mmCIF file of C-alpha atoms in Angstrom:
data_model
loop_
_atom_site.group_PDB
_atom_site.id
_atom_site.type_symbol
_atom_site.label_atom_id
_atom_site.label_comp_id
_atom_site.label_asym_id
_atom_site.label_seq_id
_atom_site.Cartn_x
_atom_site.Cartn_y
_atom_site.Cartn_z
ATOM 1 C CA MET F 6 -170.795 183.830 124.207
ATOM 2 C CA ASN F 7 -169.854 187.504 124.101
ATOM 3 C CA ALA F 8 -170.184 189.315 120.796
ATOM 4 C CA GLU F 9 -166.926 190.292 119.144
ATOM 5 C CA LYS F 10 -165.673 193.661 120.296
ATOM 6 C CA ILE F 11 -165.760 196.613 117.904
ATOM 7 C CA GLU F 12 -162.646 198.638 117.086
ATOM 8 C CA LEU F 13 -163.341 202.308 117.796
ATOM 9 C CA LYS F 14 -160.757 203.824 115.472
ATOM 10 C CA GLY F 15 -162.390 202.307 112.404
ATOM 11 C CA LEU F 16 -165.820 203.859 113.049
ATOM 12 C CA PHE F 17 -167.442 206.873 111.429
ATOM 13 C CA PRO F 18 -169.153 209.337 113.812
ATOM 14 C CA GLU F 19 -172.656 208.131 113.002
ATOM 15 C CA GLU F 20 -171.620 204.507 113.546
ATOM 16 C CA LEU F 21 -170.058 205.328 116.890
ATOM 17 C CA ALA F 22 -173.136 207.313 117.938
ATOM 18 C CA GLN F 23 -175.375 204.368 117.051
ATOM 19 C CA HIS F 24 -173.304 201.953 119.131
ATOM 20 C CA VAL F 25 -173.364 204.342 122.095
ATOM 21 C CA SER F 26 -177.138 204.693 121.728
ATOM 22 C CA ASP F 27 -177.558 200.907 121.531
ATOM 23 C CA MET F 28 -175.727 200.679 124.852
ATOM 24 C CA GLY F 29 -178.383 202.922 126.387
ATOM 25 C CA LEU F 30 -175.946 205.754 127.035
ATOM 26 C CA GLU F 31 -176.438 209.479 126.520
ATOM 27 C CA ARG F 32 -175.511 211.024 123.146
ATOM 28 C CA TYR F 33 -172.852 213.254 124.679
ATOM 29 C CA ARG F 34 -170.833 210.139 125.499
ATOM 30 C CA THR F 35 -169.966 209.969 121.792
ATOM 31 C CA ARG F 36 -168.417 213.437 121.938
ATOM 32 C CA GLN F 37 -166.470 212.466 125.037
ATOM 33 C CA LEU F 38 -165.080 209.372 123.332
ATOM 34 C CA VAL F 39 -164.087 211.349 120.244
ATOM 35 C CA ASP F 40 -162.368 213.985 122.358
ATOM 36 C CA TRP F 41 -160.326 211.408 124.247
ATOM 37 C CA LEU F 42 -159.383 209.473 121.119
ATOM 38 C CA TYR F 43 -158.465 212.243 118.728
ATOM 39 C CA ASN F 44 -157.856 215.420 120.708
ATOM 40 C CA LYS F 45 -156.269 214.054 123.870
ATOM 41 C CA GLY F 46 -154.795 210.998 122.157
ATOM 42 C CA VAL F 47 -155.365 208.469 124.929
ATOM 43 C CA THR F 48 -154.728 204.819 124.201
ATOM 44 C CA ASP F 49 -156.804 203.110 126.908
ATOM 45 C CA PHE F 50 -160.207 203.548 128.526
ATOM 46 C CA GLU F 51 -158.804 203.958 132.039
ATOM 47 C CA SER F 52 -157.275 207.284 130.988
ATOM 48 C CA MET F 53 -160.726 208.729 130.183
ATOM 49 C CA THR F 54 -160.997 210.362 133.560
ATOM 50 C CA ASN F 55 -164.220 212.332 133.022
ATOM 51 C CA LEU F 56 -166.099 209.062 132.554
ATOM 52 C CA SER F 57 -167.340 207.089 135.517
ATOM 53 C CA LYS F 58 -165.778 203.709 136.218
ATOM 54 C CA THR F 59 -169.083 202.120 135.227
ATOM 55 C CA VAL F 60 -169.121 203.796 131.798
ATOM 56 C CA ARG F 61 -165.446 203.008 131.256
ATOM 57 C CA ALA F 62 -166.164 199.371 132.047
ATOM 58 C CA GLN F 63 -169.085 199.375 129.589
ATOM 59 C CA PHE F 64 -166.885 200.787 126.845
ATOM 60 C CA ASP F 65 -164.151 198.294 127.631
ATOM 61 C CA GLU F 66 -166.684 195.474 127.328
ATOM 62 C CA GLN F 67 -168.011 196.666 123.953
ATOM 63 C CA PHE F 68 -165.004 198.190 122.208
ATOM 64 C CA THR F 69 -161.328 197.711 121.533
ATOM 65 C CA LEU F 70 -158.908 200.605 121.320
ATOM 66 C CA LEU F 71 -156.148 199.743 118.868
ATOM 67 C CA ARG F 72 -152.665 200.807 119.796
ATOM 68 C CA LEU F 73 -149.785 200.010 117.483
ATOM 69 C CA ASN F 74 -146.695 198.987 119.385
ATOM 70 C CA CYS F 75 -143.679 200.911 118.069
ATOM 71 C CA VAL F 76 -140.845 198.389 118.291
ATOM 72 C CA GLY F 77 -138.330 200.360 116.251
ATOM 73 C CA GLU F 78 -137.583 203.995 115.527
ATOM 74 C CA LEU F 79 -134.782 205.261 113.310
ATOM 75 C CA ARG F 80 -133.966 208.909 112.613
ATOM 76 C CA SER F 81 -131.884 209.808 109.568
ATOM 77 C CA SER F 82 -128.561 211.563 110.027
ATOM 78 C CA SER F 83 -130.033 214.662 108.377
ATOM 79 C CA THR F 84 -132.854 214.552 110.993
ATOM 80 C CA ASP F 85 -135.489 215.169 108.302
ATOM 81 C CA THR F 86 -136.872 211.626 108.367
ATOM 82 C CA VAL F 87 -137.989 209.166 111.024
ATOM 83 C CA LYS F 88 -138.986 205.581 110.294
ATOM 84 C CA PHE F 89 -141.329 203.778 112.681
ATOM 85 C CA LEU F 90 -141.603 200.004 112.840
ATOM 86 C CA PHE F 91 -144.970 198.969 114.263
ATOM 87 C CA GLU F 92 -146.037 195.610 115.633
ATOM 88 C CA LEU F 93 -149.667 194.777 114.869
ATOM 89 C CA PRO F 94 -151.929 192.819 117.234
ATOM 90 C CA ASP F 95 -151.088 189.606 115.329
ATOM 91 C CA LYS F 96 -147.336 190.340 115.704
ATOM 92 C CA ARG F 97 -146.901 191.239 112.032
ATOM 93 C CA LEU F 98 -144.749 194.276 111.286
ATOM 94 C CA ILE F 99 -145.373 197.363 109.183
ATOM 95 C CA GLU F 100 -143.581 200.649 108.660
ATOM 96 C CA SER F 101 -144.466 204.328 108.459
ATOM 97 C CA VAL F 102 -142.100 207.136 107.520
ATOM 98 C CA LEU F 103 -142.399 210.698 108.809
ATOM 99 C CA MET F 104 -140.705 213.421 106.760
ATOM 100 C CA TRP F 105 -139.957 217.087 107.414
ATOM 101 C CA ASP F 106 -139.765 219.432 104.402
ATOM 102 C CA GLY F 107 -140.001 223.141 105.147
ATOM 103 C CA LYS F 108 -143.382 223.660 106.771
ATOM 104 C CA ARG F 109 -144.675 220.281 105.577
ATOM 105 C CA ARG F 110 -144.847 217.314 107.920
ATOM 106 C CA THR F 111 -145.728 214.299 105.787
ATOM 107 C CA LEU F 112 -146.442 210.752 106.916
ATOM 108 C CA CYS F 113 -146.028 207.887 104.457
ATOM 109 C CA VAL F 114 -148.374 205.114 105.619
ATOM 110 C CA SER F 115 -148.702 201.425 104.786
ATOM 111 C CA SER F 116 -151.916 199.836 103.540
ATOM 112 C CA GLN F 117 -150.870 196.161 103.504
ATOM 113 C CA VAL F 118 -148.423 193.886 105.251
ATOM 114 C CA GLY F 119 -146.141 193.252 102.303
ATOM 115 C CA CYS F 120 -147.274 193.558 98.679
ATOM 116 C CA PRO F 121 -148.316 191.013 96.027
ATOM 117 C CA LEU F 122 -147.301 192.927 92.887
ATOM 118 C CA ASP F 123 -143.620 191.992 92.591
ATOM 119 C CA CYS F 124 -142.173 195.255 91.239
ATOM 120 C CA GLN F 125 -138.541 194.358 90.589
ATOM 121 C CA PHE F 126 -137.022 197.567 91.957
ATOM 122 C CA CYS F 127 -138.983 197.554 95.237
ATOM 123 C CA ALA F 128 -137.880 195.925 98.476
ATOM 124 C CA THR F 129 -141.375 195.458 99.915
ATOM 125 C CA ALA F 130 -142.325 193.210 96.983
ATOM 126 C CA ARG F 131 -139.927 190.583 98.293
ATOM 127 C CA MET F 132 -142.208 189.991 101.256
ATOM 128 C CA GLY F 133 -145.184 188.984 99.126
ATOM 129 C CA LEU F 134 -148.629 189.799 100.485
ATOM 130 C CA ILE F 135 -149.224 188.699 104.059
ATOM 131 C CA ARG F 136 -152.511 190.496 104.698
ATOM 132 C CA ASN F 137 -154.457 193.722 104.273
ATOM 133 C CA LEU F 138 -154.526 196.318 107.024
ATOM 134 C CA THR F 139 -157.797 197.376 108.612
ATOM 135 C CA ALA F 140 -158.951 200.981 108.431
ATOM 136 C CA ALA F 141 -158.148 201.303 112.140
ATOM 137 C CA GLU F 142 -154.578 200.075 111.588
ATOM 138 C CA ILE F 143 -154.112 202.670 108.850
ATOM 139 C CA VAL F 144 -155.669 205.461 110.915
ATOM 140 C CA GLU F 145 -153.586 204.590 113.974
ATOM 141 C CA GLN F 146 -150.373 205.108 111.994
ATOM 142 C CA VAL F 147 -151.535 208.691 111.443
ATOM 143 C CA LEU F 148 -152.609 209.190 115.051
ATOM 144 C CA TYR F 149 -149.262 207.876 116.293
ATOM 145 C CA ALA F 150 -147.424 210.381 114.101
ATOM 146 C CA GLN F 151 -149.668 213.155 115.393
ATOM 147 C CA ARG F 152 -148.893 212.229 118.994
ATOM 148 C CA PHE F 153 -145.191 212.083 118.138
ATOM 149 C CA LEU F 154 -145.206 215.529 116.508
ATOM 150 C CA ARG F 155 -147.397 217.178 119.125
ATOM 151 C CA ALA F 156 -144.979 216.055 121.814
ATOM 152 C CA GLU F 157 -142.434 218.204 119.950
ATOM 153 C CA GLY F 158 -144.855 221.117 119.570
ATOM 154 C CA ASP F 159 -145.470 220.327 115.906
ATOM 155 C CA GLU F 160 -148.374 219.191 113.688
ATOM 156 C CA LEU F 161 -148.861 216.668 110.882
ATOM 157 C CA THR F 162 -149.835 218.376 107.608
ATOM 158 C CA HIS F 163 -149.877 215.711 104.863
ATOM 159 C CA VAL F 164 -150.493 211.969 104.466
ATOM 160 C CA VAL F 165 -149.351 209.852 101.522
ATOM 161 C CA MET F 166 -150.457 206.269 100.912
ATOM 162 C CA MET F 167 -147.060 205.259 99.567
ATOM 163 C CA GLY F 168 -145.825 202.811 102.168
ATOM 164 C CA MET F 169 -145.985 199.029 102.128
ATOM 165 C CA GLY F 170 -148.657 197.590 99.845
ATOM 166 C CA GLU F 171 -150.905 198.574 96.940
ATOM 167 C CA PRO F 172 -153.721 200.719 98.378
ATOM 168 C CA LEU F 173 -156.191 199.917 95.601
ATOM 169 C CA LEU F 174 -155.976 196.207 96.449
ATOM 170 C CA ASN F 175 -157.301 197.061 99.920
ATOM 171 C CA PHE F 176 -159.850 199.488 98.550
ATOM 172 C CA ASP F 177 -162.663 199.527 101.108
ATOM 173 C CA GLN F 178 -160.423 199.784 104.164
ATOM 174 C CA VAL F 179 -158.189 202.414 102.541
ATOM 175 C CA ILE F 180 -161.139 204.608 101.512
ATOM 176 C CA ARG F 181 -162.656 204.295 104.979
ATOM 177 C CA ALA F 182 -159.299 205.266 106.489
ATOM 178 C CA ILE F 183 -158.948 208.275 104.172
ATOM 179 C CA ARG F 184 -162.387 209.549 105.138
ATOM 180 C CA LEU F 185 -161.608 209.061 108.831
ATOM 181 C CA ILE F 186 -158.230 210.796 108.523
ATOM 182 C CA ASN F 187 -159.966 213.734 106.842
ATOM 183 C CA LEU F 188 -162.787 214.174 109.358
ATOM 184 C CA ASP F 189 -162.584 217.236 111.604
ATOM 185 C CA TYR F 190 -163.267 215.030 114.603
ATOM 186 C CA GLY F 191 -160.584 212.564 113.505
ATOM 187 C CA ALA F 192 -157.044 213.255 112.364
ATOM 188 C CA ALA F 193 -158.306 216.374 110.523
ATOM 189 C CA VAL F 194 -155.867 216.168 107.605
ATOM 190 C CA GLY F 195 -157.258 218.164 104.673
ATOM 191 C CA ILE F 196 -158.541 215.983 101.833
ATOM 192 C CA ARG F 197 -156.326 217.773 99.297
ATOM 193 C CA ARG F 198 -153.343 216.982 101.520
ATOM 194 C CA ILE F 199 -153.881 213.233 101.227
ATOM 195 C CA THR F 200 -152.321 211.360 98.289
ATOM 196 C CA LEU F 201 -152.808 207.761 97.190
ATOM 197 C CA SER F 202 -150.121 206.075 95.109
ATOM 198 C CA THR F 203 -150.844 203.102 92.846
ATOM 199 C CA VAL F 204 -148.728 200.945 90.559
ATOM 200 C CA GLY F 205 -151.525 201.160 88.009
ATOM 201 C CA HIS F 206 -154.443 199.000 89.109
ATOM 202 C CA VAL F 207 -156.859 200.100 86.373
ATOM 203 C CA PRO F 208 -160.173 198.900 87.896
ATOM 204 C CA GLY F 209 -159.139 200.447 91.206
ATOM 205 C CA ILE F 210 -158.446 203.819 89.553
ATOM 206 C CA ALA F 211 -161.912 203.753 87.957
ATOM 207 C CA LYS F 212 -163.481 202.827 91.290
ATOM 208 C CA LEU F 213 -161.547 205.591 93.050
ATOM 209 C CA ALA F 214 -162.793 208.131 90.503
ATOM 210 C CA ARG F 215 -166.383 207.208 91.354
ATOM 211 C CA GLU F 216 -165.704 208.094 94.996
ATOM 212 C CA LYS F 217 -165.053 211.685 93.836
ATOM 213 C CA LEU F 218 -162.623 212.284 96.677
ATOM 214 C CA LYS F 219 -160.415 215.297 96.045
ATOM 215 C CA ILE F 220 -157.297 213.434 97.123
ATOM 216 C CA GLY F 221 -154.137 213.431 95.070
ATOM 217 C CA LEU F 222 -153.484 210.454 92.805
ATOM 218 C CA ALA F 223 -149.926 209.336 92.081
ATOM 219 C CA VAL F 224 -149.266 206.657 89.461
ATOM 220 C CA SER F 225 -146.025 204.694 89.429
ATOM 221 C CA LEU F 226 -145.201 204.568 85.693
ATOM 222 C CA ASN F 227 -141.429 203.988 85.514
ATOM 223 C CA ALA F 228 -141.204 203.050 81.835
ATOM 224 C CA THR F 229 -142.356 204.246 78.422
ATOM 225 C CA THR F 230 -142.863 200.964 76.564
ATOM 226 C CA ASP F 231 -144.883 197.913 77.527
ATOM 227 C CA GLU F 232 -141.835 195.699 77.100
ATOM 228 C CA GLN F 233 -139.848 197.765 79.594
ATOM 229 C CA ARG F 234 -142.662 198.213 82.060
ATOM 230 C CA SER F 235 -143.681 194.552 82.039
ATOM 231 C CA GLU F 236 -140.104 193.596 82.856
ATOM 232 C CA ILE F 237 -140.009 195.636 86.055
ATOM 233 C CA MET F 238 -143.743 195.795 86.879
ATOM 234 C CA PRO F 239 -145.619 192.542 86.154
ATOM 235 C CA ILE F 240 -148.981 194.319 86.581
ATOM 236 C CA ASN F 241 -148.346 195.882 83.161
ATOM 237 C CA ARG F 242 -148.949 192.502 81.531
ATOM 238 C CA LYS F 243 -152.549 192.748 82.707
ATOM 239 C CA TRP F 244 -153.087 196.488 82.221
ATOM 240 C CA PRO F 245 -150.606 197.892 79.684
ATOM 241 C CA ILE F 246 -149.616 201.537 79.424
ATOM 242 C CA ALA F 247 -152.332 202.616 76.972
ATOM 243 C CA GLU F 248 -155.052 201.143 79.186
ATOM 244 C CA LEU F 249 -153.515 202.701 82.291
ATOM 245 C CA LEU F 250 -153.301 206.173 80.749
ATOM 246 C CA SER F 251 -156.887 205.902 79.525
ATOM 247 C CA ALA F 252 -157.968 205.209 83.113
ATOM 248 C CA VAL F 253 -155.940 208.191 84.333
ATOM 249 C CA ARG F 254 -157.572 210.509 81.782
ATOM 250 C CA ALA F 255 -161.002 209.310 82.878
ATOM 251 C CA TYR F 256 -160.001 209.862 86.503
ATOM 252 C CA TYR F 257 -158.990 213.437 85.774
ATOM 253 C CA ASP F 258 -162.241 214.084 83.895
ATOM 254 C CA GLN F 259 -164.229 213.095 86.983
ATOM 255 C CA VAL F 260 -162.069 214.441 89.811
ATOM 256 C CA ARG F 261 -160.447 217.459 88.088
ATOM 257 C CA ARG F 262 -157.172 217.221 89.939
ATOM 258 C CA TRP F 263 -153.789 216.942 88.280
ATOM 259 C CA VAL F 264 -152.265 213.480 88.497
ATOM 260 C CA THR F 265 -148.674 212.849 89.547
ATOM 261 C CA PHE F 266 -146.658 210.297 87.610
ATOM 262 C CA GLU F 267 -143.740 208.735 89.453
ATOM 263 C CA TYR F 268 -140.820 207.667 87.315
ATOM 264 C CA VAL F 269 -138.085 205.705 89.081
ATOM 265 C CA LEU F 270 -134.910 206.302 87.091
ATOM 266 C CA LEU F 271 -132.787 203.188 86.488
ATOM 267 C CA HIS F 272 -129.386 203.669 84.866
ATOM 268 C CA GLY F 273 -129.168 202.211 81.363
ATOM 269 C CA PHE F 274 -132.740 200.951 81.496
ATOM 270 C CA ASN F 275 -135.192 203.861 81.353
ATOM 271 C CA ASP F 276 -133.014 206.979 81.564
ATOM 272 C CA THR F 277 -132.032 207.580 77.927
ATOM 273 C CA ALA F 278 -132.982 210.493 75.679
ATOM 274 C CA GLU F 279 -135.292 208.140 73.788
ATOM 275 C CA ASP F 280 -137.075 207.298 77.040
ATOM 276 C CA ALA F 281 -137.512 211.000 77.763
ATOM 277 C CA TYR F 282 -138.951 211.670 74.297
ATOM 278 C CA ARG F 283 -141.405 208.780 74.649
ATOM 279 C CA LEU F 284 -142.447 210.001 78.096
ATOM 280 C CA ILE F 285 -143.085 213.477 76.677
ATOM 281 C CA ASP F 286 -145.348 211.986 74.013
ATOM 282 C CA LEU F 287 -147.268 209.906 76.556
ATOM 283 C CA MET F 288 -147.896 212.843 78.890
ATOM 284 C CA ARG F 289 -148.843 215.573 76.401
ATOM 285 C CA ASP F 290 -152.628 215.437 76.801
ATOM 286 C CA ILE F 291 -152.762 214.577 80.522
ATOM 287 C CA PRO F 292 -152.867 217.360 83.150
ATOM 288 C CA CYS F 293 -150.035 216.068 85.278
ATOM 289 C CA LYS F 294 -146.723 216.563 86.951
ATOM 290 C CA ILE F 295 -143.845 214.110 86.874
ATOM 291 C CA ASN F 296 -141.736 213.123 89.861
ATOM 292 C CA VAL F 297 -138.443 211.695 88.652
ATOM 293 C CA ILE F 298 -137.051 209.494 91.420
ATOM 294 C CA PRO F 299 -133.425 208.335 91.206
ATOM 295 C CA TRP F 300 -133.510 204.696 92.235
ATOM 296 C CA ASN F 301 -132.659 203.829 95.830
ATOM 297 C CA PRO F 302 -130.455 200.718 95.802
ATOM 298 C CA ILE F 303 -131.698 197.613 97.579
ATOM 299 C CA GLU F 304 -129.805 194.457 98.421
ATOM 300 C CA ASP F 305 -129.258 191.903 95.621
ATOM 301 C CA ALA F 306 -130.893 194.022 92.902
ATOM 302 C CA HIS F 307 -129.070 194.330 89.578
ATOM 303 C CA TYR F 308 -130.122 197.905 88.800
ATOM 304 C CA GLU F 309 -128.023 201.018 89.271
ATOM 305 C CA ARG F 310 -128.797 204.584 90.234
ATOM 306 C CA PRO F 311 -128.051 206.953 87.317
ATOM 307 C CA PRO F 312 -125.211 209.461 87.640
ATOM 308 C CA GLN F 313 -126.254 213.016 88.427
ATOM 309 C CA LYS F 314 -125.614 214.210 84.863
ATOM 310 C CA ALA F 315 -128.048 211.638 83.482
ATOM 311 C CA ILE F 316 -130.679 212.633 86.045
ATOM 312 C CA ASP F 317 -130.310 216.329 85.210
ATOM 313 C CA ARG F 318 -130.408 215.684 81.457
ATOM 314 C CA PHE F 319 -133.580 213.603 81.719
ATOM 315 C CA VAL F 320 -135.437 216.202 83.786
ATOM 316 C CA ASP F 321 -134.205 219.076 81.601
ATOM 317 C CA MET F 322 -135.634 217.377 78.518
ATOM 318 C CA LEU F 323 -139.034 217.068 80.179
ATOM 319 C CA SER F 324 -138.964 220.676 81.341
ATOM 320 C CA GLN F 325 -137.970 221.953 77.896
ATOM 321 C CA ALA F 326 -141.047 220.164 76.534
ATOM 322 C CA LYS F 327 -143.165 222.269 78.936
ATOM 323 C CA LEU F 328 -143.919 219.372 81.260
ATOM 324 C CA THR F 329 -143.927 219.988 85.004
ATOM 325 C CA ALA F 330 -141.102 217.749 86.157
ATOM 326 C CA THR F 331 -139.080 217.651 89.354
ATOM 327 C CA VAL F 332 -136.509 215.339 90.870
ATOM 328 C CA ARG F 333 -137.641 213.766 94.109
ATOM 329 C CA TYR F 334 -134.618 212.805 96.132
ATOM 330 C CA SER F 335 -135.907 210.344 98.674
ATOM 331 C CA LYS F 336 -135.429 211.242 102.293
ATOM 332 C CA GLY F 337 -133.960 208.836 104.797
ATOM 333 C CA ASP F 338 -131.784 206.784 102.462
ATOM 334 C CA ASP F 339 -129.393 206.101 105.335
ATOM 335 C CA ILE F 340 -132.170 204.387 107.316
ATOM 336 C CA ALA F 341 -133.731 202.570 104.307
ATOM 337 C CA ALA F 342 -136.740 204.887 104.460
ATOM 338 C CA GLY F 343 -136.641 206.066 100.849
ATOM 339 C CA CYS F 344 -139.058 205.071 98.106
ATOM 340 C CA GLY F 345 -139.024 201.328 97.522
ATOM 341 C CA GLN F 346 -136.906 200.597 100.569
ATOM 342 C CA LEU F 347 -139.681 199.807 103.038
ATOM 343 C CA TYR F 348 -138.537 196.368 104.069
ATOM 344 C CA TRP F 349 -136.986 195.286 107.341
ATOM 345 C CA GLU F 350 -135.390 191.968 108.026
ATOM 346 C CA MET F 351 -137.157 192.382 111.365
ATOM 347 C CA GLU F 352 -140.175 190.634 109.832
ATOM 348 C CA LYS F 353 -138.134 187.521 110.591
ATOM 349 C CA GLY F 354 -137.787 188.611 114.199
ATOM 350 C CA VAL F 355 -137.203 192.003 115.762
ATOM 351 C CA LYS F 356 -133.493 192.482 116.295
#
């Protein structure tokens, strides 16, 4: 029986070199593979034309070369956002969102198929968790976006782990993917240009701190009392706000990078002056910035987006308290690509 094939896009350079050596091939074959995968962007062994047919056949026998099948692509009317729907090898579907903002080209990637954490304002939560993604499946989302941009004479600059799923619940594969995305021989996205967003998985934050990666950390807070937060984010019942903020302080002490807190603004729920005052008190001793995100409506949800005056008042109160606070208006609302909207009915069958 043949041994199971190895997926190339999930391998570190030293692992790839070892496999090539074990095959009895010359060391320079590793460099050739890397060049074809990451610089030339090929998606099959037959395209590696400077390799002999014999070597190509050997690679094909030993390795797989993951290619996500893009079965849907939507561009927003403002043309600053594109959403990709990818079919995985097992026919499951995931999404990535590519955003243009000035000179920044940011890809929002998924880390799981679905999500198990049941945040009440988020569309992806309605799927439940189907499975974790492999490091290769995460990396390939980035490589696809690079190929897409390079075809337009452009380059990817930033990656955010803010798509489908909770990254810290797929810790090992996500960290492997981040390191691969950062490598010069890989996607070559600068480590400080990669951000991981979590709903507040406290053990995962502590574990991430021990990695000492200089990535950005974004924490989805969204409420200022445990009663509020537990209502919309069940994870708070396990790790309440005080415990979460303690983990964030410890993270900052080890990594020494400001943390971003995301605060989805829900009209009449967490957008009052009292909420703003409580948020100011919570944030005072944490080196952070706050992204206030007006809620993006999803089907059958009973929340409302606040009026513009309420949004402005909330942010002004934070700014007057000397907190760094900005409003993040989600891109791609018209194609359901904004924060919390990553959910396609196509999971039930591509339309």
